[in-house]
Amino acid sequence: MKNPEELTVLFVDDEPDILSSLSRFLKREPYRKLIAESGASALALMDEAEVDIIVSDLRMPGMNGLELISEVKRRKPGTVRMMLSGSQDIDQIIEAINTGEVFRFIPKPVEPDSFRAIVNDAIDYYRLKTEREELFNELSVKNGQLTAANEALQKLAVDLKRSDEQFRSMNDAAHDAVFMLDESGSVIYRNIAAENMFGYLRHTHAGQRFCDLIAGNSVEIDLQSPCSSFSGDDKRVLEMEGVRRDGTTLPLEISKGCVHLENGAHSVIIARDITTRIEEQRSRLQYENLQRELESEIERKLLQSPVPLSLLGAEISRFMQPSGHLDGDFTEFIVYNPFIADLLIGDVMGHGIQSALVGAGLKSLFLKTLAQRQIVIGELPALRQLFTQVHQRCIHELIELGTFATILCVRLDLSNRQCAMVDCGHNPLIHMQSRSGRCILRKGSNLPIGMMEREEYGEISFSVENGDLLVLYSDGITESHSPDGEMFGIDRLALLIERHAGLAADEMIGMVRRELFDFCRSESFDDDVTCIIIRIREAYREDAS
């Protein structure tokens, strides 16, 4: 494993002043530092010298940073790659992170202490990765030696293994009921386990027909051909129902074989009581169903809030289909008065109890921050201020947990027909405008909460009119697939909204649900499915009076 002073870090930026600044405040760092002012120069340097870590600006003339990083990944996959950029490059940054092109994203402007720490983190990561690869290679050599030795032992132990398998087979059979039948299907031998299982003794029921021990509704066994397999699909093992002497039944696993004796071939039937196995399967299914019900109850009570019925000037309907396991999808409705409300929809990365708890924690933190802000300033805080305070209170915990959440918050002001929204990496809001009959996608510029330590939240405002529709949804809808692998997608959802724009909110929710089920040909999904539809009503002022 290389020591820090043996490592080489290449910095690429088309601005000489930035490269000069980097060289100046990294002067005392022990590793070797190379600089390049373009992607082509960087690749040329990497052909001449071994580069362990590369830090590249995203926006450069000619070959941009993303193209450079992709080429470095192709040529030198072991090189640790990091990206420098401003927040305006969000789409490219997310693409680079999602495709695994970069190890770390470094926001501009660069702070010396923070940048130095990030580069040192990359060095630690590279050294650990290199050490792991060296250990893996050494382990592969040892495994090869052990494999060769094991093969030699296997060759020496073939006879012993065969004897052991025969012994185990006889030992296992001793616990099962064993019957030997003649060509007419009559029992000519049964072991002690068979006597105990069915209640018939060998000396009192000699010549008993084996079919009398099997329930009439079970699969027929061909007893006339001793060495034939079961009728049907040539199965060697079948499950059927046996009948004891006292008339009670028991589930059996039946296997059939053949033995050749001096007087000819005979069928051998081995019957295993699988009552315990079936009870275990039933108990496991009951446990799994109980677990799913419990997780659904947790999601319903902790992550999903009831749809408000007191808003004047809007119809709201929601469809939520749990995936069957705990996920991080959550919603919240906060009604301030009959005309103003906030709607929150979010999705925490991953599955399981951590995602669910993070989602519940974010909901609680929003409500707590909102209440405190109203007490301090005496009025409803702007969404961007609310998000800024929530971010400050949870960012370090989210980074420590290694998780993030996409969130879309929409504020409805129905008396003024205005909406405001803050979008943190969530799916675009679908706004169907009644005037044009077409959908537009409203998308913010912020990253998901938990990805960047410092973030400035932007707020988008727009007007709504009578008959407009607002659709909030999770990626459980748009990323659902048909049996042939086609994705449902945002465009398909927007087209459905346009085609059925005249439906009431609850009717439209039912339509989206049916279309999704028909498309996927299933009512179960790998991810939670959430959809909220808001229709702006015409007579809200009459309702208020």
Coordinates of C-alpha atoms in Angstrom, one line a residue, residues 323-542:
S323 CA -45.0 -1.9 -1.3
G324 CA -45.4 -4.5 1.4
H325 CA -42.2 -3.5 3.2
L326 CA -41.2 -0.3 5.0
D327 CA -40.2 2.5 2.7
G328 CA -39.4 6.2 3.1
D329 CA -42.4 7.8 1.3
F330 CA -44.2 10.3 3.4
T331 CA -46.8 13.1 3.0
E332 CA -48.0 15.9 5.2
F333 CA -50.9 18.4 4.9
I334 CA -50.8 21.6 7.0
V335 CA -53.9 23.7 6.9
Y336 CA -53.5 27.3 8.3
N337 CA -57.0 28.6 7.4
P338 CA -59.7 27.6 4.9
F339 CA -57.7 29.1 2.0
I340 CA -54.0 28.5 2.8
A341 CA -52.3 25.1 3.2
D342 CA -48.9 23.5 2.7
L343 CA -48.6 20.0 1.0
L344 CA -45.5 18.0 1.6
I345 CA -44.5 14.9 -0.3
G346 CA -41.1 13.2 0.2
D347 CA -39.1 10.0 -0.4
V348 CA -36.1 8.9 1.7
M349 CA -33.4 6.9 0.0
G350 CA -33.5 3.1 0.5
H351 CA -35.9 0.8 2.3
G352 CA -36.4 -0.5 5.8
I353 CA -36.8 0.9 9.3
Q354 CA -34.1 3.6 8.9
S355 CA -35.8 5.1 5.9
A356 CA -39.2 5.1 7.7
L357 CA -37.7 6.7 10.8
V358 CA -35.9 9.4 8.8
G359 CA -39.1 10.2 6.9
A360 CA -41.1 10.5 10.2
G361 CA -38.3 12.6 11.7
L362 CA -38.3 15.0 8.7
K363 CA -42.1 15.4 9.0
S364 CA -41.8 16.1 12.7
L365 CA -38.9 18.6 12.2
F366 CA -40.9 20.5 9.6
L367 CA -43.9 20.9 11.9
K368 CA -41.7 21.9 14.9
T369 CA -39.7 24.4 12.8
L370 CA -42.9 25.9 11.4
A371 CA -44.5 26.3 14.8
Q372 CA -41.3 28.0 16.2
R373 CA -41.1 30.4 13.3
Q374 CA -44.7 31.4 13.7
I375 CA -44.2 32.1 17.3
V376 CA -41.0 34.2 16.7
I377 CA -42.1 36.2 13.7
G378 CA -45.9 36.1 14.3
E379 CA -46.7 35.2 10.7
L380 CA -46.4 32.4 8.2
P381 CA -42.7 32.0 7.2
A382 CA -41.7 31.8 3.5
L383 CA -41.1 28.3 2.2
R384 CA -37.4 29.0 1.5
Q385 CA -36.9 30.2 5.0
L386 CA -38.6 27.2 6.4
F387 CA -36.5 24.8 4.3
T388 CA -33.3 26.6 5.3
Q389 CA -33.9 26.2 9.0
V390 CA -35.0 22.5 8.5
H391 CA -31.8 21.9 6.5
Q392 CA -29.6 23.5 9.2
R393 CA -31.2 21.3 11.9
C394 CA -30.8 17.9 10.2
I395 CA -28.0 18.1 7.6
H396 CA -25.2 16.7 9.8
E397 CA -27.3 13.8 11.1
L398 CA -28.3 12.9 7.5
I399 CA -24.7 13.0 6.3
E400 CA -23.7 10.8 9.3
L401 CA -26.4 8.3 8.4
G402 CA -25.4 8.4 4.7
T403 CA -28.9 9.1 3.5
F404 CA -30.9 11.8 1.8
A405 CA -34.5 12.6 1.0
T406 CA -36.2 14.2 -2.0
I407 CA -39.0 16.6 -0.9
L408 CA -41.5 18.7 -2.8
C409 CA -43.5 21.3 -0.8
V410 CA -46.4 23.3 -2.3
R411 CA -48.1 26.2 -0.6
L412 CA -51.7 26.9 -1.8
D413 CA -53.1 30.4 -1.4
L414 CA -56.6 29.8 -2.8
S415 CA -57.9 33.3 -2.0
N416 CA -55.3 34.9 -4.2
R417 CA -55.0 32.0 -6.7
Q418 CA -51.3 31.7 -6.0
C419 CA -48.9 28.8 -5.4
A420 CA -45.4 28.6 -4.2
M421 CA -43.1 25.6 -4.1
V422 CA -39.7 24.4 -3.1
D423 CA -38.4 21.3 -4.8
C424 CA -35.5 19.3 -3.4
G425 CA -34.7 16.8 -6.1
H426 CA -38.2 15.4 -6.2
N427 CA -40.2 14.5 -9.3
P428 CA -41.5 17.6 -11.2
L429 CA -44.9 19.0 -10.2
I430 CA -47.5 18.4 -13.0
H431 CA -49.6 21.5 -13.5
M432 CA -52.5 21.0 -15.9
Q433 CA -53.7 24.4 -17.0
S434 CA -57.4 24.5 -17.7
R435 CA -57.0 27.4 -20.1
S436 CA -54.8 25.5 -22.5
G437 CA -55.7 21.9 -21.6
R438 CA -52.0 21.0 -21.5
C439 CA -49.7 19.9 -18.7
I440 CA -46.5 21.7 -17.9
L441 CA -43.8 20.4 -15.5
R442 CA -42.6 22.7 -12.7
K443 CA -39.2 21.7 -11.4
G444 CA -36.9 23.4 -8.8
S445 CA -33.2 23.5 -8.8
N446 CA -32.2 22.2 -5.3
L447 CA -30.6 18.9 -4.5
P448 CA -32.1 16.4 -2.1
I449 CA -31.8 17.2 1.5
G450 CA -28.7 15.5 2.9
M451 CA -26.5 15.7 -0.2
M452 CA -24.8 19.0 0.5
E453 CA -23.8 20.6 3.8
R454 CA -24.6 24.1 2.5
E455 CA -27.6 24.8 0.3
E456 CA -29.5 28.0 -0.7
Y457 CA -33.1 27.1 -1.3
G458 CA -35.0 28.7 -4.2
E459 CA -38.8 29.3 -4.2
I460 CA -40.9 29.1 -7.4
S461 CA -44.3 31.0 -7.5
F462 CA -47.0 30.7 -10.1
S463 CA -50.7 31.4 -10.5
V464 CA -53.6 28.9 -10.8
E465 CA -57.1 29.3 -12.3
N466 CA -60.4 27.6 -12.0
G467 CA -60.2 24.0 -13.2
D468 CA -56.4 23.7 -13.0
L469 CA -54.9 20.5 -11.7
L470 CA -51.8 20.0 -9.6
V471 CA -50.3 16.5 -9.4
L472 CA -47.7 15.4 -6.8
Y473 CA -46.4 11.9 -7.0
S474 CA -43.5 9.6 -6.0
D475 CA -41.1 7.7 -8.3
G476 CA -42.9 4.5 -7.3
I477 CA -45.4 5.5 -10.1
T478 CA -43.1 6.7 -12.8
E479 CA -40.4 4.0 -12.3
S480 CA -42.9 1.1 -12.3
H481 CA -42.4 -1.3 -15.2
S482 CA -44.6 -3.4 -17.4
P483 CA -43.9 -7.2 -17.7
D484 CA -41.8 -6.5 -20.8
G485 CA -39.6 -3.9 -19.0
E486 CA -41.2 -0.6 -20.3
M487 CA -41.2 2.2 -17.7
F488 CA -44.5 4.0 -16.9
G489 CA -42.7 7.4 -17.0
I490 CA -43.7 11.0 -16.3
D491 CA -44.9 11.7 -19.9
R492 CA -47.4 8.8 -19.7
L493 CA -48.8 10.2 -16.4
A494 CA -49.1 13.7 -17.8
L495 CA -50.9 12.5 -20.9
L496 CA -53.4 10.6 -18.7
I497 CA -54.1 13.8 -16.8
E498 CA -54.7 15.8 -20.0
R499 CA -57.0 13.1 -21.4
H500 CA -59.1 12.9 -18.3
A501 CA -58.9 16.5 -17.2
G502 CA -62.6 16.8 -16.7
L503 CA -62.8 14.2 -13.9
A504 CA -63.2 15.1 -10.3
A505 CA -60.1 14.7 -8.1
D506 CA -61.2 11.4 -6.6
E507 CA -62.3 10.0 -9.9
M508 CA -58.9 11.0 -11.5
I509 CA -57.1 9.3 -8.7
G510 CA -59.1 6.1 -9.3
M511 CA -58.3 6.4 -13.1
V512 CA -54.5 6.7 -12.4
R513 CA -54.6 3.8 -10.1
R514 CA -56.4 1.6 -12.6
E515 CA -54.1 2.6 -15.5
L516 CA -51.0 1.9 -13.3
F517 CA -52.3 -1.6 -12.3
D518 CA -53.2 -2.4 -15.9
F519 CA -49.8 -1.2 -17.2
C520 CA -47.9 -3.3 -14.7
R521 CA -50.4 -6.1 -14.7
S522 CA -50.0 -6.3 -10.9
E523 CA -51.3 -4.6 -7.8
S524 CA -48.0 -5.0 -5.9
F525 CA -44.9 -2.9 -6.4
D526 CA -41.3 -2.9 -5.3
D527 CA -41.6 0.7 -4.1
D528 CA -44.3 2.7 -2.4
V529 CA -46.7 4.4 -4.8
T530 CA -48.1 7.8 -3.9
C531 CA -50.1 10.3 -5.9
I532 CA -51.9 13.5 -4.8
I533 CA -54.2 15.3 -7.1
I534 CA -55.5 18.9 -6.4
R535 CA -58.3 20.5 -8.5
I536 CA -58.8 24.2 -8.1
R537 CA -62.5 24.8 -7.6
E538 CA -64.5 27.6 -9.1
A539 CA -66.9 28.4 -6.2
Y540 CA -64.6 28.7 -3.2
R541 CA -65.8 32.2 -2.3
E542 CA -69.4 31.0 -2.1

